[in-house]
Tab-separated table of C-alpha atoms and ligand atoms in Angstrom:
chain	number	residue	atom	x	y	z
A	1	UNK	CA	21.862	30.761	13.688
A	2	UNK	CA	22.531	31.526	17.390
A	3	UNK	CA	22.582	27.753	18.432
A	4	UNK	CA	22.836	24.080	16.551
A	5	UNK	CA	19.774	23.271	17.659
A	6	UNK	CA	16.456	23.796	19.461
A	7	UNK	CA	15.196	21.680	22.202
A	8	UNK	CA	11.784	22.199	23.537
A	9	UNK	CA	10.680	20.441	26.624
A	10	UNK	CA	7.339	19.673	27.170
A	11	UNK	CA	4.861	18.953	29.639
A	12	UNK	CA	0.943	18.238	28.323
A	13	UNK	CA	-1.324	17.877	31.674
A	14	UNK	CA	-4.769	16.583	31.648
A	15	UNK	CA	-5.029	14.673	28.442
A	16	UNK	CA	-7.288	11.979	27.708
A	17	UNK	CA	-5.975	8.780	29.079
A	18	UNK	CA	-7.160	6.361	26.730
A	19	UNK	CA	-5.372	8.104	23.972
A	20	UNK	CA	-2.120	8.256	26.050
A	21	UNK	CA	-2.174	4.323	26.524
A	22	UNK	CA	-2.672	3.548	22.957
A	23	UNK	CA	0.771	2.616	21.479
A	24	UNK	CA	-0.347	2.650	17.674
A	25	UNK	CA	-2.148	6.036	18.496
A	26	UNK	CA	0.658	7.640	19.828
A	27	UNK	CA	3.153	6.518	17.363
A	28	UNK	CA	0.994	7.729	14.799
A	29	UNK	CA	0.481	11.318	16.315
A	30	UNK	CA	3.863	11.460	16.686
A	31	UNK	CA	5.060	10.945	13.241
A	32	UNK	CA	2.093	13.043	12.286
A	33	UNK	CA	3.688	15.738	14.203
A	34	UNK	CA	7.352	15.413	12.558
A	35	UNK	CA	5.648	15.377	9.372
A	36	UNK	CA	3.580	18.455	10.131
A	37	UNK	CA	6.728	20.231	11.282
A	38	UNK	CA	8.634	19.624	8.114
A	39	UNK	CA	10.741	17.202	9.345
A	40	UNK	CA	11.694	13.907	7.379
A	41	UNK	CA	11.044	10.775	9.167
A	42	UNK	CA	14.662	8.183	9.395
A	43	UNK	CA	12.127	5.536	12.029
A	44	UNK	CA	10.267	4.924	14.753
A	45	UNK	CA	9.956	2.781	17.323
A	46	UNK	CA	7.520	2.495	20.265
A	47	UNK	CA	6.682	0.692	22.909
A	48	UNK	CA	3.405	0.201	25.367
A	49	UNK	CA	3.972	-0.904	29.054
A	50	UNK	CA	1.786	-2.874	30.869
A	51	UNK	CA	-0.776	-2.060	31.840
A	52	UNK	CA	-0.109	1.170	31.263
A	53	UNK	CA	2.238	3.844	29.732
A	54	UNK	CA	4.270	4.523	26.319
A	55	UNK	CA	7.708	5.239	25.554
A	56	UNK	CA	8.785	6.019	21.709
A	57	UNK	CA	11.518	7.866	19.405
A	58	UNK	CA	11.019	9.167	16.224
A	59	UNK	CA	13.861	9.472	14.512
A	60	UNK	CA	14.113	12.404	11.996
A	61	UNK	CA	16.644	13.878	9.578
A	62	UNK	CA	16.845	17.270	11.846
A	63	UNK	CA	17.265	14.696	14.967
A	64	UNK	CA	14.723	13.469	17.015
A	65	UNK	CA	11.095	13.305	18.793
A	66	UNK	CA	10.711	11.492	22.142
A	67	UNK	CA	8.034	10.869	24.437
A	68	UNK	CA	6.790	8.914	27.787
A	69	UNK	CA	3.382	8.664	28.717
A	70	UNK	CA	1.388	8.555	32.201
A	71	UNK	CA	-2.331	7.605	31.152
A	72	UNK	CA	-3.265	7.423	34.478
A	73	UNK	CA	-2.183	10.554	35.509
A	74	UNK	CA	-3.158	12.226	32.364
A	75	UNK	CA	0.103	13.487	31.310
A	76	UNK	CA	2.785	12.955	28.767
A	77	UNK	CA	6.508	14.403	28.625
A	78	UNK	CA	7.956	14.801	25.333
A	79	UNK	CA	11.354	16.002	23.795
A	80	UNK	CA	11.366	18.135	20.875
A	81	UNK	CA	14.503	18.318	19.500
A	82	UNK	CA	15.560	19.937	15.796
A	83	UNK	CA	18.457	21.124	14.080
A	84	UNK	CA	18.808	23.789	10.957
A	85	UNK	CA	16.283	26.410	9.946
A	86	UNK	CA	14.046	23.976	7.887
A	87	UNK	CA	11.974	22.941	11.053
A	88	UNK	CA	9.605	24.661	13.795
A	89	UNK	CA	9.006	22.340	16.959
A	90	UNK	CA	6.867	24.452	17.730
A	91	UNK	CA	4.594	23.448	15.482
A	92	UNK	CA	5.262	19.829	16.314
A	93	UNK	CA	3.983	21.183	20.123
A	94	UNK	CA	0.870	22.156	18.531
A	95	UNK	CA	-0.267	19.247	17.050
A	96	UNK	CA	0.461	16.858	20.077
A	97	UNK	CA	-1.505	18.831	22.226
A	98	UNK	CA	-4.480	18.665	19.833
A	99	UNK	CA	-3.675	15.082	19.409
A	100	UNK	CA	-3.336	14.002	22.782
A	101	UNK	CA	-6.721	16.571	24.098
A	102	UNK	CA	-4.123	18.205	26.232
A	103	UNK	CA	-6.262	20.202	29.175
A	104	UNK	CA	-3.076	22.436	28.727
A	105	UNK	CA	0.559	22.075	28.127
A	106	UNK	CA	3.772	24.149	29.135
A	107	UNK	CA	7.159	23.794	27.306
A	108	UNK	CA	10.476	25.602	27.278
A	109	UNK	CA	12.606	26.083	24.559
A	110	UNK	CA	16.687	25.596	25.097
A	111	UNK	CA	19.078	26.447	22.404
A	112	UNK	CA	21.650	23.779	22.270
A	113	UNK	CA	25.033	24.503	21.131
A	114	UNK	CA	25.654	28.106	21.380
A	115	UNK	CA	27.429	28.882	18.320
A	116	UNK	CA	29.541	31.401	20.642
A	117	UNK	CA	30.849	28.920	22.570
A	118	UNK	CA	31.705	26.813	19.709
A	119	UNK	CA	34.630	26.634	17.226
A	120	UNK	CA	34.704	24.376	13.856
A	121	UNK	CA	37.352	21.318	14.180
A	122	UNK	CA	39.422	20.058	10.861
A	123	UNK	CA	38.772	16.192	10.934
A	124	UNK	CA	39.059	13.547	8.255
A	125	UNK	CA	35.547	11.609	7.992
A	126	UNK	CA	37.001	8.509	6.636
A	127	UNK	CA	39.473	8.218	9.622
A	128	UNK	CA	37.682	6.089	11.569
A	129	UNK	CA	36.632	3.359	8.545
A	130	UNK	CA	37.666	1.642	5.753
A	131	UNK	CA	36.125	2.309	2.204
A	132	UNK	CA	33.421	-0.235	1.838
A	133	UNK	CA	31.640	-1.372	-0.870
A	134	UNK	CA	28.218	-3.437	-0.815
A	135	UNK	CA	28.035	-7.187	-1.686
A	136	UNK	CA	27.718	-6.247	-5.531
A	137	UNK	CA	30.125	-4.063	-5.390
A	138	UNK	CA	27.897	-0.548	-5.164
A	139	UNK	CA	29.256	1.781	-2.562
A	140	UNK	CA	27.360	1.231	0.708
A	141	UNK	CA	24.450	3.642	0.908
A	142	UNK	CA	24.668	5.385	4.431
A	143	UNK	CA	21.128	6.917	4.143
A	144	UNK	CA	19.225	4.982	6.839
A	145	UNK	CA	15.468	6.225	6.104
A	146	UNK	CA	12.489	3.611	5.635
A	147	UNK	CA	9.155	3.256	4.620
A	148	UNK	CA	6.928	1.311	6.692
A	149	UNK	CA	3.527	-0.006	6.307
A	150	UNK	CA	1.945	-1.551	9.224
A	151	UNK	CA	-1.201	-2.805	11.283
A	152	UNK	CA	-0.580	-3.253	14.686
A	153	UNK	CA	0.706	-6.477	14.738
A	154	UNK	CA	2.919	-6.480	11.396
A	155	UNK	CA	5.019	-4.022	9.813
A	156	UNK	CA	6.942	-3.988	6.439
A	157	UNK	CA	9.991	-2.090	5.745
A	158	UNK	CA	11.316	-0.664	2.745
A	159	UNK	CA	14.466	1.372	2.706
A	160	UNK	CA	13.926	4.488	0.242
A	161	UNK	CA	16.282	7.845	-0.933
A	162	UNK	CA	13.269	10.036	-0.691
A	163	UNK	CA	9.967	10.996	-1.808
A	164	UNK	CA	9.264	11.508	-5.546
A	165	UNK	CA	5.681	12.612	-5.457
A	166	UNK	CA	3.265	13.485	-2.342
A	167	UNK	CA	-0.336	14.503	-2.788
A	168	UNK	CA	-3.273	14.509	-0.604
A	169	UNK	CA	-6.091	13.978	-3.487
A	170	UNK	CA	-9.876	14.018	-2.875
A	171	UNK	CA	-9.932	10.475	-1.813
A	172	UNK	CA	-6.204	9.823	-0.271
A	173	UNK	CA	-2.576	10.354	0.070
A	174	UNK	CA	-1.028	9.601	-2.565
A	175	UNK	CA	2.797	9.070	-2.589
A	176	UNK	CA	5.611	7.596	-4.858
A	177	UNK	CA	9.144	6.884	-2.977
A	178	UNK	CA	12.198	5.846	-4.538
A	179	UNK	CA	13.274	2.702	-2.999
A	180	UNK	CA	16.413	0.710	-2.573
A	181	UNK	CA	15.261	-2.513	-3.330
A	182	UNK	CA	11.936	-2.587	-5.463
A	183	UNK	CA	12.527	0.892	-6.875
A	184	UNK	CA	9.907	3.402	-7.157
A	185	UNK	CA	6.842	2.581	-5.315
A	186	UNK	CA	3.113	4.074	-5.278
A	187	UNK	CA	1.805	4.105	-1.976
A	188	UNK	CA	-2.098	5.006	-1.098
A	189	UNK	CA	-2.922	5.990	2.581
A	190	UNK	CA	0.170	4.537	4.055
A	191	UNK	CA	-0.311	1.111	1.862
A	192	UNK	CA	1.978	-0.309	-0.557
A	193	UNK	CA	-0.070	-0.428	-4.285
A	194	UNK	CA	2.685	-1.581	-6.224
A	195	UNK	CA	6.434	-1.789	-6.647
A	196	UNK	CA	8.723	-1.293	-10.170
A	197	UNK	CA	10.426	-4.650	-9.400
A	198	UNK	CA	7.495	-6.644	-8.302
A	199	UNK	CA	4.552	-5.477	-10.182
A	200	UNK	CA	4.530	-8.396	-12.627
A	201	UNK	CA	3.497	-10.599	-10.113
A	202	UNK	CA	0.400	-9.225	-9.288
A	203	UNK	CA	-0.354	-7.751	-12.961
A	204	UNK	CA	0.073	-10.942	-14.903
A	205	UNK	CA	-1.830	-12.674	-12.091
A	206	UNK	CA	-4.841	-10.729	-12.335
A	207	UNK	CA	-5.344	-10.650	-16.111
A	208	UNK	CA	-3.380	-13.623	-17.957
A	209	UNK	CA	-6.014	-16.074	-15.848
A	210	UNK	CA	-9.375	-15.100	-17.075
A	211	UNK	CA	-8.446	-13.833	-20.515
A	212	UNK	CA	-6.468	-16.946	-21.226
A	213	UNK	CA	-9.396	-19.152	-20.150
A	214	UNK	CA	-12.653	-17.091	-21.052
A	215	UNK	CA	-13.722	-18.667	-24.163
A	216	UNK	CA	-13.580	-15.572	-26.262
A	217	UNK	CA	-12.963	-12.224	-24.596
A	218	UNK	CA	-13.600	-8.895	-26.685
A	219	UNK	CA	-14.725	-6.645	-23.731
A	220	UNK	CA	-13.003	-6.042	-20.319
A	221	UNK	CA	-13.413	-3.539	-17.237
A	222	UNK	CA	-11.193	-2.499	-14.996
A	223	UNK	CA	-12.051	-0.837	-11.815
A	224	UNK	CA	-9.026	0.950	-10.028
A	225	UNK	CA	-6.275	-0.355	-11.575
A	226	UNK	CA	-4.983	3.641	-11.771
A	227	UNK	CA	-1.135	2.795	-11.722
A	228	UNK	CA	-2.004	1.108	-15.420
A	229	UNK	CA	-0.308	-2.172	-14.623
A	230	UNK	CA	-2.969	-4.384	-15.008
A	231	UNK	CA	-4.481	-2.248	-18.480
A	232	UNK	CA	-0.885	-2.948	-19.806
A	233	UNK	CA	-1.356	-6.448	-19.485
A	234	UNK	CA	-4.363	-6.839	-20.689
A	235	UNK	CA	-3.725	-4.934	-23.728
A	236	UNK	CA	-1.759	-8.052	-24.622
A	237	UNK	CA	-4.416	-9.620	-25.757
A	238	UNK	CA	-5.008	-8.790	-29.332
A	239	UNK	CA	-8.546	-10.721	-29.428
A	240	UNK	CA	-9.837	-8.037	-27.235
A	241	UNK	CA	-11.883	-4.968	-28.581
A	242	UNK	CA	-12.504	-2.926	-26.108
A	243	UNK	CA	-10.787	-2.482	-22.348
A	244	UNK	CA	-12.421	-0.073	-20.125
A	245	UNK	CA	-10.920	1.262	-17.118
A	246	UNK	CA	-12.465	3.476	-14.525
A	247	UNK	CA	-10.516	5.273	-11.670
A	248	UNK	CA	-11.870	7.437	-9.039
A	249	UNK	CA	-8.359	9.460	-8.626
A	250	UNK	CA	-6.549	11.249	-11.244
A	251	UNK	CA	-3.246	11.955	-9.122
A	252	UNK	CA	-3.079	8.198	-8.965
A	253	UNK	CA	-2.420	8.186	-12.626
A	254	UNK	CA	-0.648	11.579	-12.642
A	255	UNK	CA	1.975	10.305	-10.098
A	256	UNK	CA	2.391	6.616	-11.566
A	257	UNK	CA	2.425	8.221	-15.778
A	258	UNK	CA	5.556	10.517	-13.709
A	259	UNK	CA	7.550	8.030	-11.726
A	260	UNK	CA	6.356	4.469	-12.320
A	261	UNK	CA	6.428	4.711	-16.429
A	262	UNK	CA	7.078	1.028	-17.244
A	263	UNK	CA	3.747	0.482	-15.478
A	264	UNK	CA	1.906	3.208	-16.887
A	265	UNK	CA	3.065	2.430	-20.412
A	266	UNK	CA	-0.596	1.836	-22.188
A	267	UNK	CA	-2.451	4.517	-20.496
A	268	UNK	CA	-2.569	5.994	-23.915
A	269	UNK	CA	-3.118	2.656	-25.803
A	270	UNK	CA	-5.697	3.583	-28.801
A	271	UNK	CA	-8.100	0.347	-27.148
A	272	UNK	CA	-7.607	1.991	-23.401
A	273	UNK	CA	-10.853	4.076	-22.938
A	274	UNK	CA	-9.646	5.405	-19.802
A	275	UNK	CA	-12.516	7.258	-17.215
A	276	UNK	CA	-11.622	8.938	-14.105
A	277	UNK	CA	-14.732	8.344	-11.984
A	278	UNK	CA	-16.127	6.462	-9.408
A	279	UNK	CA	-16.246	2.870	-10.493
A	280	UNK	CA	-18.898	1.647	-8.492
A	281	UNK	CA	-21.567	4.508	-10.097
A	282	UNK	CA	-19.768	3.147	-13.658
A	283	UNK	CA	-21.012	-0.280	-13.104
A	284	UNK	CA	-24.601	0.520	-11.784
A	285	UNK	CA	-25.216	2.367	-14.633
A	286	UNK	CA	-23.783	-0.038	-17.176
A	287	UNK	CA	-25.861	-1.606	-19.606
A	288	UNK	CA	-26.909	-5.744	-18.657
A	289	UNK	CA	-24.311	-8.335	-20.538
A	290	UNK	CA	-21.753	-5.688	-21.429
A	291	UNK	CA	-18.599	-7.156	-20.098
A	292	UNK	CA	-16.981	-10.188	-20.688
A	293	UNK	CA	-14.635	-9.919	-18.138
A	294	UNK	CA	-14.584	-7.529	-15.188
A	295	UNK	CA	-11.473	-6.979	-12.985
A	296	UNK	CA	-11.568	-5.132	-9.887
A	297	UNK	CA	-8.051	-3.935	-9.348
A	298	UNK	CA	-8.928	-2.340	-5.844
A	299	UNK	CA	-6.934	-0.864	-2.939
A	300	UNK	CA	-7.592	-2.467	0.333
A	301	UNK	CA	-10.886	-2.169	1.845
A	302	UNK	CA	-10.544	1.113	3.356
A	303	UNK	CA	-10.814	4.703	2.188
A	304	UNK	CA	-11.985	4.722	-0.996
A	305	UNK	CA	-12.161	1.151	-2.203
A	306	UNK	CA	-14.546	-0.020	0.494
A	307	UNK	CA	-17.619	-0.128	-1.465
A	308	UNK	CA	-15.720	-2.217	-3.708
A	309	UNK	CA	-15.559	-5.175	-1.206
A	310	UNK	CA	-19.853	-4.704	-0.746
A	311	UNK	CA	-22.556	-7.395	-1.682
A	312	UNK	CA	-24.345	-4.744	-3.665
A	313	UNK	CA	-21.393	-3.759	-5.813
A	314	UNK	CA	-20.326	-7.195	-6.929
A	315	UNK	CA	-24.166	-7.922	-7.327
A	316	UNK	CA	-23.905	-4.964	-9.826
A	317	UNK	CA	-21.111	-6.804	-11.591
A	318	UNK	CA	-22.489	-9.930	-11.913
A	319	UNK	CA	-25.492	-8.145	-14.040
A	320	UNK	CA	-22.826	-6.454	-16.384
A	321	UNK	CA	-21.291	-9.724	-17.125
A	322	UNK	CA	-21.866	-11.352	-20.579
A	323	UNK	CA	-23.022	-15.183	-20.127
A	324	UNK	CA	-19.713	-16.324	-20.138
A	325	UNK	CA	-18.534	-13.837	-18.049
A	326	UNK	CA	-15.786	-13.794	-15.733
A	327	UNK	CA	-15.269	-11.633	-12.624
A	328	UNK	CA	-11.204	-11.349	-11.166
A	329	UNK	CA	-10.793	-9.240	-7.717
A	330	UNK	CA	-7.906	-8.741	-5.663
A	331	UNK	CA	-9.016	-10.660	-2.531
A	332	UNK	CA	-6.370	-9.633	-0.105
A	333	UNK	CA	-4.106	-11.854	1.731
A	334	UNK	CA	-5.584	-14.844	3.761
A	335	UNK	CA	-2.898	-14.672	5.917
A	336	UNK	CA	-3.665	-11.072	6.898
A	337	UNK	CA	-6.758	-9.656	6.323
A	338	UNK	CA	-8.608	-13.010	7.159
A	339	UNK	CA	-11.711	-11.686	8.123
A	340	UNK	CA	-11.863	-9.815	4.817
A	341	UNK	CA	-10.583	-12.585	2.752
A	342	UNK	CA	-13.360	-14.710	4.451
A	343	UNK	CA	-16.263	-12.757	4.316
A	344	UNK	CA	-15.925	-11.565	0.629
A	345	UNK	CA	-15.792	-15.248	-0.418
A	346	UNK	CA	-19.288	-15.997	1.091
A	347	UNK	CA	-20.466	-12.827	-0.560
A	348	UNK	CA	-19.224	-13.871	-4.239
A	349	UNK	CA	-20.302	-17.358	-3.440
A	350	UNK	CA	-23.775	-16.246	-2.517
A	351	UNK	CA	-24.025	-14.295	-5.959
A	352	UNK	CA	-22.158	-16.819	-8.257
A	353	UNK	CA	-22.737	-19.988	-6.577
A	354	UNK	CA	-19.972	-21.447	-4.443
A	355	UNK	CA	-18.676	-23.992	-7.326
A	356	UNK	CA	-18.328	-21.235	-9.650
A	357	UNK	CA	-15.883	-19.083	-7.320
A	358	UNK	CA	-12.146	-20.057	-7.543
A	359	UNK	CA	-9.186	-18.455	-5.398
A	360	UNK	CA	-5.884	-18.489	-6.368
A	361	UNK	CA	-2.484	-17.021	-5.015
A	362	UNK	CA	0.383	-15.570	-5.901
A	363	UNK	CA	3.471	-14.131	-4.195
A	364	UNK	CA	4.260	-10.694	-3.823
A	365	UNK	CA	6.935	-9.798	-1.646
A	366	UNK	CA	5.739	-5.967	-1.034
A	367	UNK	CA	2.539	-6.615	0.339
A	368	UNK	CA	1.606	-8.020	4.014
A	369	UNK	CA	2.740	-11.240	4.313
A	370	UNK	CA	4.062	-11.960	0.712
A	371	UNK	CA	0.850	-14.362	0.108
A	372	UNK	CA	-1.648	-12.831	-2.242
A	373	UNK	CA	-5.008	-13.909	-3.204
A	374	UNK	CA	-7.447	-13.410	-6.512
A	375	UNK	CA	-10.701	-14.661	-7.066
A	376	UNK	CA	-12.385	-15.901	-10.339
A	377	UNK	CA	-15.801	-15.757	-10.464
A	378	UNK	CA	-17.603	-17.587	-13.498
A	379	UNK	CA	-21.395	-16.364	-14.544
A	380	UNK	CA	-21.356	-19.344	-16.928
A	381	UNK	CA	-19.531	-22.113	-17.651
A	382	UNK	CA	-15.695	-20.454	-17.962
A	383	UNK	CA	-13.346	-22.617	-15.427
A	384	UNK	CA	-9.803	-21.768	-14.696
A	385	UNK	CA	-8.829	-24.897	-15.208
A	386	UNK	CA	-11.242	-27.408	-17.051
A	387	UNK	CA	-10.372	-27.416	-20.609
A	388	UNK	CA	-7.265	-25.110	-19.728
A	389	UNK	CA	-5.130	-24.907	-23.024
A	390	UNK	CA	-1.750	-25.125	-21.231
A	391	UNK	CA	0.065	-24.956	-25.074
A	392	UNK	CA	-1.529	-21.543	-25.880
A	393	UNK	CA	-0.640	-20.260	-22.316
A	394	UNK	CA	2.825	-21.379	-22.591
A	395	UNK	CA	2.860	-19.470	-26.037
A	396	UNK	CA	1.620	-16.768	-24.806
A	397	UNK	CA	3.914	-16.348	-22.221
A	398	UNK	CA	6.883	-16.708	-24.229
A	399	UNK	CA	6.033	-14.493	-26.741
A	400	UNK	CA	5.313	-11.763	-24.549
A	401	UNK	CA	8.235	-12.201	-22.466
A	402	UNK	CA	6.106	-12.771	-19.215
A	403	UNK	CA	7.915	-12.915	-15.882
A	404	UNK	CA	5.851	-14.873	-13.551
A	405	UNK	CA	2.830	-16.052	-15.442
A	406	UNK	CA	3.339	-19.449	-17.296
A	407	UNK	CA	1.075	-22.408	-17.940
A	408	UNK	CA	2.729	-24.331	-14.603
A	409	UNK	CA	1.775	-21.355	-12.315
A	410	UNK	CA	-1.596	-20.758	-13.976
A	411	UNK	CA	-2.317	-24.372	-12.931
A	412	UNK	CA	-0.620	-24.422	-9.400
A	413	UNK	CA	-1.696	-21.048	-8.432
A	414	UNK	CA	-5.247	-22.766	-7.921
A	415	UNK	CA	-3.708	-25.055	-5.377
A	416	UNK	CA	-4.381	-23.676	-2.040
A	417	UNK	CA	-2.954	-24.939	1.390
A	418	UNK	CA	-5.523	-26.716	3.937
A	419	UNK	CA	-5.846	-23.347	5.980
A	420	UNK	CA	-6.914	-21.309	3.023
A	421	UNK	CA	-9.269	-24.161	1.778
A	422	UNK	CA	-10.879	-24.194	5.159
A	423	UNK	CA	-11.256	-20.782	5.367
A	424	UNK	CA	-13.366	-20.345	2.124
A	425	UNK	CA	-15.314	-23.756	2.522
A	426	UNK	CA	-13.474	-25.713	-0.341
B	1	LIG	N1	-2.320	-4.244	0.512
B	1	LIG	C1	-1.947	-4.271	-1.359
B	1	LIG	C2	-3.347	-4.181	-2.469
B	1	LIG	C3	-3.076	-3.635	-3.304
B	1	LIG	C4	-4.327	-4.119	-4.324
B	1	LIG	N2	-4.400	-3.384	-5.844
B	1	LIG	C5	-2.840	-2.899	-6.156
B	1	LIG	C6	-2.965	-2.241	-7.514
B	1	LIG	C7	-2.206	-2.580	-8.548
B	1	LIG	N3	-2.446	-2.271	-9.719
């Protein structure tokens, strides 16, 4: 190693101006360039100047990438600075040239910290700080690497100690992070799906509400749900004869069996028929009236789950429900995905009838805004509250030692704030 760091000073000319003025795209490109080169991202911050121009920095474990753009000249200046042997900044250079559609680029490499001019100093790392510990007595963790889920207005960040799984499947990027606050966490295409510490809210609410209000559920179907949490909760209901689960992505199952075993714990249960296939196709081919409860435990409506939010799909679900059948879906956040939220309730209403469709809420800290919704749509007379047996529900919650669901939560979950009622004409 002839120097401590490599500093590539880059000029990109004749870039597409719209790209250079799109702060989200630039942030994604800079983060992509860091990852492509083999760097570990610690955090990043980007800013758009009005009316044009973007500045930003991606801090990586191996130093940083920085940018400033002049869209009006189709020009971007970029600094790529890396330390150590593991990251090749020239890979980032090429990646960004393509991302910005640069007509031409030029770069000079400087060696920073020539070893020939350096000598190592002895010093005491603890000298300038007291020994500290966190509130709970554990040592302060100085590692400061963050996972961030963001759209263009909201971001949620979780500090983590590294990635345990990272695979590009045929459908999506499947990752598991070891977060400091919520345990191991599954993300798909950069969106939080579930974490060890708060998964119970989602999985208890998506299963026990329909199964404790359907008159006599025998056969249940889960579409998606590859982490296994919904199946685990369903299989607590001993009256069920069979649970069929259709997950499109076997990498999700693999990642969760390896790194989220408490969630995936029932994936080998004898009553569970686990099929790795397209849920839309499965529903289309299933016999009419063949399921009492269908749970759509999908990802968000982008990528492979898009078809799970379509009219055609819900019509097919309606067809395969038995006369008293109930469909439950995760119906996104009324605060975050309000357009999708409104649209899907219109679709449910058009298929089941508006009075047969009910929305309920739960509080999930690792999902955008924390407020999450589920839909309950009945084909026949099943109702989530009329005739609700609170004693049975209390007993179920106690016997199974549930962490979120109980008889009061069941009833109160259907109490909707006015702004939500208005969105779905309730
Ligand atoms: N934005 C998060 C939506 C996640 C919905 N599905 C989660 C899968 C958990 N089994």
